[in-house]
């Protein structure tokens, strides 16, 4: 198990970081160095001021009111998923350090229980979201439109989420954030080591698999349609140019 | 496939590549939110008309030849060569698209499918698969541009015939349809056909405008065909004319693409600033009503009157309120359709599709018109369909405050009847008569669509 953890949760992380950040930088570089269309592709009505355009872009990107109007169900799942993903992402910040604001407000035990239920909700929403998308892609025009890339991403994401949820729901009472932080900070400071607690229990397998999927997901991310996470801003800005 | 052909076709993408296109290629989530935005997909349920699918064909080539991942693992993206199979489907999905950009409105990333399809058109043309009809019409327009002396007498005598009618309508024996008038303020570029000239001429004359009419027509088949160089040259014909005559303003007729080409594309194509203002005829009429240059009589229209926003001047051109103001100066019974303005459905007849016989079925199967539920009919020649999603589209489209039970009449709200509709001649005649009477200011019922 130790080898598995070393591969997925130490070396895998280093490799992923290089591929992910390098890939994203490459993607942004490519976009930035390709000349803009000389024709303005905006549509009307458009805000008159730059600030207006910018705030419309943010609304369109984060709320997508038009998409809501045409397909509310899909919007709901997509919105819930992305918020939950954001929540989960922020939650992972606890791997770096305990941010003092919440624990001060809630107390140590309060913080742990807050993290437990908020993380659990996020984990469940993401799981439901991904299952919904997989389901949606199995019929009708959605099926015809889908390509293997779509399934690959959803499959990897399902792995990430399922194993994350597994760690939370099965081992949540045994292993707490502090333990994971010890491991994660050791990786971050290039002195990788695994706390005994991770190696003793079977949580190591879960963590290793969670990280395996995460590594693969993030390594593929910059080369997939998921670059919409950064491209959406500029393409939505073009809408009001 | 043949390697020279391949190089040619990928070369087209390379040449057309820009940041927007690249992002559109890279970020589409294939979420299919756009599917219900497209009147053709809603009307036919045919997969090839799903907006993201239309773009996906270009994406398949892009992935294979412009990305490393697609080159190494094409299967992941279903990336492939622009072979005959692909080009066959691409032809249908591309030339059927009316360029309404309703899909872009609803897309969470504002992906402009019509823009992607402008690249598709360039590819098809390079493959010798451009639309023949549109190509011929574009060439004819260019030929006319190069040989205008040859056509001049015929054109001018046509204008003279209309002039007589304008004199009758206005009751002014000195009313003119001036051609080649040096020092005119306005150059009006009409469509080919009296229906597009007479009403405007009457209005300009009544308003006392210092105007002149172009020898050329505003419709741009080069743009429809997707040959941007031809589109530019077709536009340049009357740009040069406007410069030569020293006008201050070009007014384009109902044709929405003409407006967009002139107002939004031409400067980028020609890389020069236009020394005149561009207006749509509806903007001009609104201006004349508001500044008192022409007067209109309210109350001659009976029944409820509405307005259907044309995509190219509405969502894609930014003219929303002026036409409504015009209608409201004619009636107190104006009611907006649901949806309206930037969300309005495409009428189904744009993008040159009416000139292409082969897409008649597609055009008619759109299933999103107002009729019969509302008793209003926004465009001619469309018939309702029984498919469930078509009905759904209709539902969305047809809500209007005051449903009418009268049999809707074929008619058009905004302009010329479509050439390929079976009764278009009769309709055109009726339309002409109605417009004639409008201009006289007595029975302004050209906006009446259901009676
Ligand atoms: C500002 C940022 C983002 C915006 C506006 C955005 C928007 C969207 C939208 C509109 C969809 C379409 C829904 C669908 O495909 O079913 C989508 C799908 C998706 N997004 Fe995002 N997203 C953003 C960031 C992210 C990030 C950071 C991730 C990484 C986890 C992500 C992962 C996904 C996934 C996995 C899908 C589902 C694709 C599928 O259906 O197969 N998104 N996103
Ligand atoms: S709505 Fe936009 S992102 Fe979604 S499939 Fe259509 S074009 Fe792609
Ligand atoms: S531009 Fe209009 S016709 Fe073309 S794909 Fe989009 S919605 Fe359909």
GROMACS .gro file of C-alpha atoms in nm, chain A:
model
  241
    1UNK     CA    1   0.000   0.000   0.000
    2UNK     CA    2   0.284   0.231   0.071
    3UNK     CA    3   0.407   0.203  -0.285
    4UNK     CA    4   0.060   0.274  -0.416
    5UNK     CA    5   0.041   0.584  -0.201
    6UNK     CA    6   0.385   0.699  -0.307
    7UNK     CA    7   0.290   0.669  -0.671
    8UNK     CA    8  -0.050   0.831  -0.656
    9UNK     CA    9  -0.016   1.065  -0.365
   10UNK     CA   10   0.339   1.188  -0.389
   11UNK     CA   11   0.499   1.147  -0.729
   12UNK     CA   12   0.161   1.158  -0.896
   13UNK     CA   13   0.092   1.492  -0.737
   14UNK     CA   14   0.420   1.637  -0.855
   15UNK     CA   15   0.363   1.515  -1.207
   16UNK     CA   16   0.005   1.636  -1.207
   17UNK     CA   17   0.105   1.979  -1.085
   18UNK     CA   18   0.355   2.013  -1.368
   19UNK     CA   19   0.117   1.886  -1.636
   20UNK     CA   20  -0.182   2.078  -1.507
   21UNK     CA   21  -0.019   2.416  -1.462
   22UNK     CA   22   0.198   2.376  -1.769
   23UNK     CA   23  -0.103   2.268  -1.973
   24UNK     CA   24  -0.320   2.552  -1.855
   25UNK     CA   25  -0.044   2.803  -1.919
   26UNK     CA   26   0.003   2.658  -2.266
   27UNK     CA   27  -0.368   2.680  -2.333
   28UNK     CA   28  -0.387   3.040  -2.219
   29UNK     CA   29  -0.076   3.124  -2.417
   30UNK     CA   30  -0.231   2.976  -2.729
   31UNK     CA   31  -0.551   3.171  -2.685
   32UNK     CA   32  -0.368   3.490  -2.603
   33UNK     CA   33  -0.139   3.470  -2.903
   34UNK     CA   34  -0.409   3.392  -3.157
   35UNK     CA   35  -0.532   3.722  -3.298
   36UNK     CA   36  -0.885   3.827  -3.218
   37UNK     CA   37  -1.152   3.820  -3.482
   38UNK     CA   38  -1.153   4.156  -3.659
   39UNK     CA   39  -1.532   4.132  -3.660
   40UNK     CA   40  -1.711   4.203  -3.338
   41UNK     CA   41  -1.924   3.906  -3.251
   42UNK     CA   42  -2.132   4.065  -2.981
   43UNK     CA   43  -2.506   4.051  -2.964
   44UNK     CA   44  -2.761   4.303  -2.855
   45UNK     CA   45  -2.866   4.461  -2.632
   46UNK     CA   46  -2.518   4.521  -2.499
   47UNK     CA   47  -2.413   4.725  -2.198
   48UNK     CA   48  -2.279   5.065  -2.291
   49UNK     CA   49  -1.985   5.083  -2.054
   50UNK     CA   50  -1.685   4.862  -2.005
   51UNK     CA   51  -1.788   4.803  -1.645
   52UNK     CA   52  -2.136   4.705  -1.762
   53UNK     CA   53  -1.993   4.457  -2.007
   54UNK     CA   54  -1.767   4.312  -1.744
   55UNK     CA   55  -2.046   4.263  -1.496
   56UNK     CA   56  -2.268   4.111  -1.764
   57UNK     CA   57  -1.985   3.873  -1.843
   58UNK     CA   58  -1.961   3.770  -1.478
   59UNK     CA   59  -2.336   3.719  -1.457
   60UNK     CA   60  -2.342   3.520  -1.778
   61UNK     CA   61  -2.052   3.308  -1.663
   62UNK     CA   62  -2.156   3.239  -1.306
   63UNK     CA   63  -2.533   3.250  -1.331
   64UNK     CA   64  -2.601   3.184  -1.701
   65UNK     CA   65  -2.955   3.326  -1.680
   66UNK     CA   66  -3.022   3.251  -2.046
   67UNK     CA   67  -2.940   2.883  -2.003
   68UNK     CA   68  -3.169   2.876  -1.703
   69UNK     CA   69  -3.452   3.006  -1.913
   70UNK     CA   70  -3.421   2.744  -2.180
   71UNK     CA   71  -3.339   2.438  -1.970
   72UNK     CA   72  -3.403   2.491  -1.599
   73UNK     CA   73  -3.346   2.128  -1.495
   74UNK     CA   74  -3.010   2.108  -1.658
   75UNK     CA   75  -2.922   2.449  -1.521
   76UNK     CA   76  -3.012   2.340  -1.171
   77UNK     CA   77  -2.792   2.032  -1.183
   78UNK     CA   78  -2.507   2.219  -1.347
   79UNK     CA   79  -2.533   2.505  -1.100
   80UNK     CA   80  -2.554   2.276  -0.798
   81UNK     CA   81  -2.263   2.072  -0.926
   82UNK     CA   82  -2.038   2.369  -0.988
   83UNK     CA   83  -2.120   2.529  -0.654
   84UNK     CA   84  -2.056   2.201  -0.478
   85UNK     CA   85  -1.730   2.160  -0.670
   86UNK     CA   86  -1.630   2.508  -0.566
   87UNK     CA   87  -1.728   2.429  -0.208
   88UNK     CA   88  -1.528   2.109  -0.214
   89UNK     CA   89  -1.234   2.292  -0.364
   90UNK     CA   90  -1.244   2.555  -0.090
   91UNK     CA   91  -1.288   2.281   0.166
   92UNK     CA   92  -0.964   2.123   0.050
   93UNK     CA   93  -0.788   2.439   0.160
   94UNK     CA   94  -0.794   2.282   0.502
   95UNK     CA   95  -0.516   2.062   0.372
   96UNK     CA   96  -0.287   2.362   0.378
   97UNK     CA   97  -0.371   2.500   0.711
   98UNK     CA   98  -0.655   2.572   0.942
   99UNK     CA   99  -0.789   2.909   0.848
  100UNK     CA  100  -0.848   3.079   1.177
  101UNK     CA  101  -1.172   3.261   1.106
  102UNK     CA  102  -1.417   2.974   1.114
  103UNK     CA  103  -1.260   2.775   1.399
  104UNK     CA  104  -1.256   3.091   1.605
  105UNK     CA  105  -1.622   3.138   1.542
  106UNK     CA  106  -1.721   2.778   1.575
  107UNK     CA  107  -1.459   2.633   1.806
  108UNK     CA  108  -1.251   2.327   1.721
  109UNK     CA  109  -1.537   2.079   1.751
  110UNK     CA  110  -1.776   2.316   1.577
  111UNK     CA  111  -1.534   2.349   1.289
  112UNK     CA  112  -1.502   1.977   1.249
  113UNK     CA  113  -1.875   1.926   1.246
  114UNK     CA  114  -1.928   2.219   1.008
  115UNK     CA  115  -1.668   2.076   0.773
  116UNK     CA  116  -1.826   1.736   0.810
  117UNK     CA  117  -2.175   1.831   0.709
  118UNK     CA  118  -2.086   2.096   0.449
  119UNK     CA  119  -1.836   1.863   0.289
  120UNK     CA  120  -2.082   1.579   0.296
  121UNK     CA  121  -2.348   1.784   0.125
  122UNK     CA  122  -2.104   1.899  -0.138
  123UNK     CA  123  -1.988   1.542  -0.188
  124UNK     CA  124  -2.341   1.415  -0.234
  125UNK     CA  125  -2.443   1.696  -0.468
  126UNK     CA  126  -2.141   1.637  -0.685
  127UNK     CA  127  -2.211   1.268  -0.696
  128UNK     CA  128  -2.572   1.327  -0.793
  129UNK     CA  129  -2.464   1.584  -1.051
  130UNK     CA  130  -2.218   1.352  -1.217
  131UNK     CA  131  -2.463   1.063  -1.217
  132UNK     CA  132  -2.725   1.291  -1.372
  133UNK     CA  133  -2.484   1.392  -1.648
  134UNK     CA  134  -2.382   1.037  -1.715
  135UNK     CA  135  -2.748   0.943  -1.731
  136UNK     CA  136  -2.829   1.231  -1.958
  137UNK     CA  137  -2.559   1.129  -2.197
  138UNK     CA  138  -2.710   0.786  -2.244
  139UNK     CA  139  -3.013   0.880  -2.447
  140UNK     CA  140  -3.143   1.078  -2.742
  141UNK     CA  141  -2.959   1.373  -2.887
  142UNK     CA  142  -2.732   1.391  -2.582
  143UNK     CA  143  -2.604   1.047  -2.658
  144UNK     CA  144  -2.549   1.127  -3.022
  145UNK     CA  145  -2.368   1.445  -2.938
  146UNK     CA  146  -2.141   1.286  -2.679
  147UNK     CA  147  -1.791   1.172  -2.763
  148UNK     CA  148  -1.560   0.948  -2.558
  149UNK     CA  149  -1.398   1.253  -2.404
  150UNK     CA  150  -1.725   1.338  -2.229
  151UNK     CA  151  -1.753   0.993  -2.075
  152UNK     CA  152  -1.387   0.981  -1.983
  153UNK     CA  153  -1.412   1.306  -1.791
  154UNK     CA  154  -1.730   1.204  -1.616
  155UNK     CA  155  -1.584   0.865  -1.531
  156UNK     CA  156  -1.269   1.018  -1.385
  157UNK     CA  157  -1.477   1.267  -1.194
  158UNK     CA  158  -1.700   0.992  -1.065
  159UNK     CA  159  -1.389   0.818  -0.936
  160UNK     CA  160  -1.264   1.131  -0.765
  161UNK     CA  161  -1.598   1.198  -0.601
  162UNK     CA  162  -1.684   0.842  -0.509
  163UNK     CA  163  -1.349   0.788  -0.341
  164UNK     CA  164  -1.367   1.127  -0.173
  165UNK     CA  165  -1.710   1.044  -0.042
  166UNK     CA  166  -1.584   0.703   0.063
  167UNK     CA  167  -1.312   0.859   0.274
  168UNK     CA  168  -1.559   1.099   0.423
  169UNK     CA  169  -1.845   0.864   0.496
  170UNK     CA  170  -1.650   0.554   0.592
  171UNK     CA  171  -1.340   0.694   0.758
  172UNK     CA  172  -1.464   1.039   0.852
  173UNK     CA  173  -1.475   0.953   1.221
  174UNK     CA  174  -1.133   0.794   1.228
  175UNK     CA  175  -0.913   1.019   1.020
  176UNK     CA  176  -0.948   1.395   1.046
  177UNK     CA  177  -0.819   1.687   0.848
  178UNK     CA  178  -0.510   1.723   1.063
  179UNK     CA  179  -0.381   1.385   0.951
  180UNK     CA  180  -0.431   1.456   0.584
  181UNK     CA  181  -0.273   1.796   0.634
  182UNK     CA  182   0.039   1.636   0.773
  183UNK     CA  183   0.074   1.424   0.459
  184UNK     CA  184  -0.022   1.701   0.220
  185UNK     CA  185   0.211   1.959   0.370
  186UNK     CA  186   0.495   1.709   0.363
  187UNK     CA  187   0.436   1.676  -0.011
  188UNK     CA  188   0.413   2.051  -0.054
  189UNK     CA  189   0.737   2.111   0.131
  190UNK     CA  190   0.911   1.838  -0.071
  191UNK     CA  191   0.968   1.623   0.235
  192UNK     CA  192   0.707   1.362   0.154
  193UNK     CA  193   0.607   1.129   0.434
  194UNK     CA  194   0.294   0.945   0.541
  195UNK     CA  195   0.157   0.974   0.893
  196UNK     CA  196   0.126   0.636   1.060
  197UNK     CA  197  -0.247   0.678   1.088
  198UNK     CA  198  -0.286   0.674   0.711
  199UNK     CA  199  -0.074   0.364   0.670
  200UNK     CA  200  -0.231   0.174   0.956
  201UNK     CA  201  -0.589   0.186   0.839
  202UNK     CA  202  -0.740   0.102   0.504
  203UNK     CA  203  -0.805   0.470   0.444
  204UNK     CA  204  -0.472   0.464   0.265
  205UNK     CA  205  -0.626   0.267  -0.021
  206UNK     CA  206  -0.911   0.515  -0.047
  207UNK     CA  207  -0.678   0.809  -0.039
  208UNK     CA  208  -0.453   0.650  -0.297
  209UNK     CA  209  -0.746   0.585  -0.529
  210UNK     CA  210  -0.893   0.930  -0.471
  211UNK     CA  211  -0.558   1.072  -0.569
  212UNK     CA  212  -0.519   0.838  -0.864
  213UNK     CA  213  -0.840   0.966  -1.017
  214UNK     CA  214  -0.760   1.322  -0.921
  215UNK     CA  215  -0.417   1.300  -1.084
  216UNK     CA  216  -0.561   1.160  -1.405
  217UNK     CA  217  -0.850   1.407  -1.406
  218UNK     CA  218  -0.629   1.709  -1.354
  219UNK     CA  219  -0.364   1.593  -1.598
  220UNK     CA  220  -0.626   1.559  -1.866
  221UNK     CA  221  -0.806   1.878  -1.765
  222UNK     CA  222  -0.600   2.129  -1.971
  223UNK     CA  223  -0.646   1.919  -2.284
  224UNK     CA  224  -1.016   1.871  -2.245
  225UNK     CA  225  -1.332   2.074  -2.284
  226UNK     CA  226  -1.300   2.158  -1.916
  227UNK     CA  227  -1.085   2.452  -2.013
  228UNK     CA  228  -1.428   2.612  -2.032
  229UNK     CA  229  -1.353   2.699  -1.671
  230UNK     CA  230  -1.122   2.971  -1.794
  231UNK     CA  231  -1.238   3.017  -2.152
  232UNK     CA  232  -1.594   3.097  -2.046
  233UNK     CA  233  -1.489   3.437  -1.921
  234UNK     CA  234  -1.346   3.565  -2.245
  235UNK     CA  235  -1.603   3.400  -2.469
  236UNK     CA  236  -1.881   3.551  -2.261
  237UNK     CA  237  -1.709   3.885  -2.279
  238UNK     CA  238  -1.711   3.863  -2.658
  239UNK     CA  239  -2.088   3.838  -2.635
  240UNK     CA  240  -2.112   4.207  -2.552
  241UNK     CA  241  -1.832   4.337  -2.770
   0.00000   0.00000   0.00000
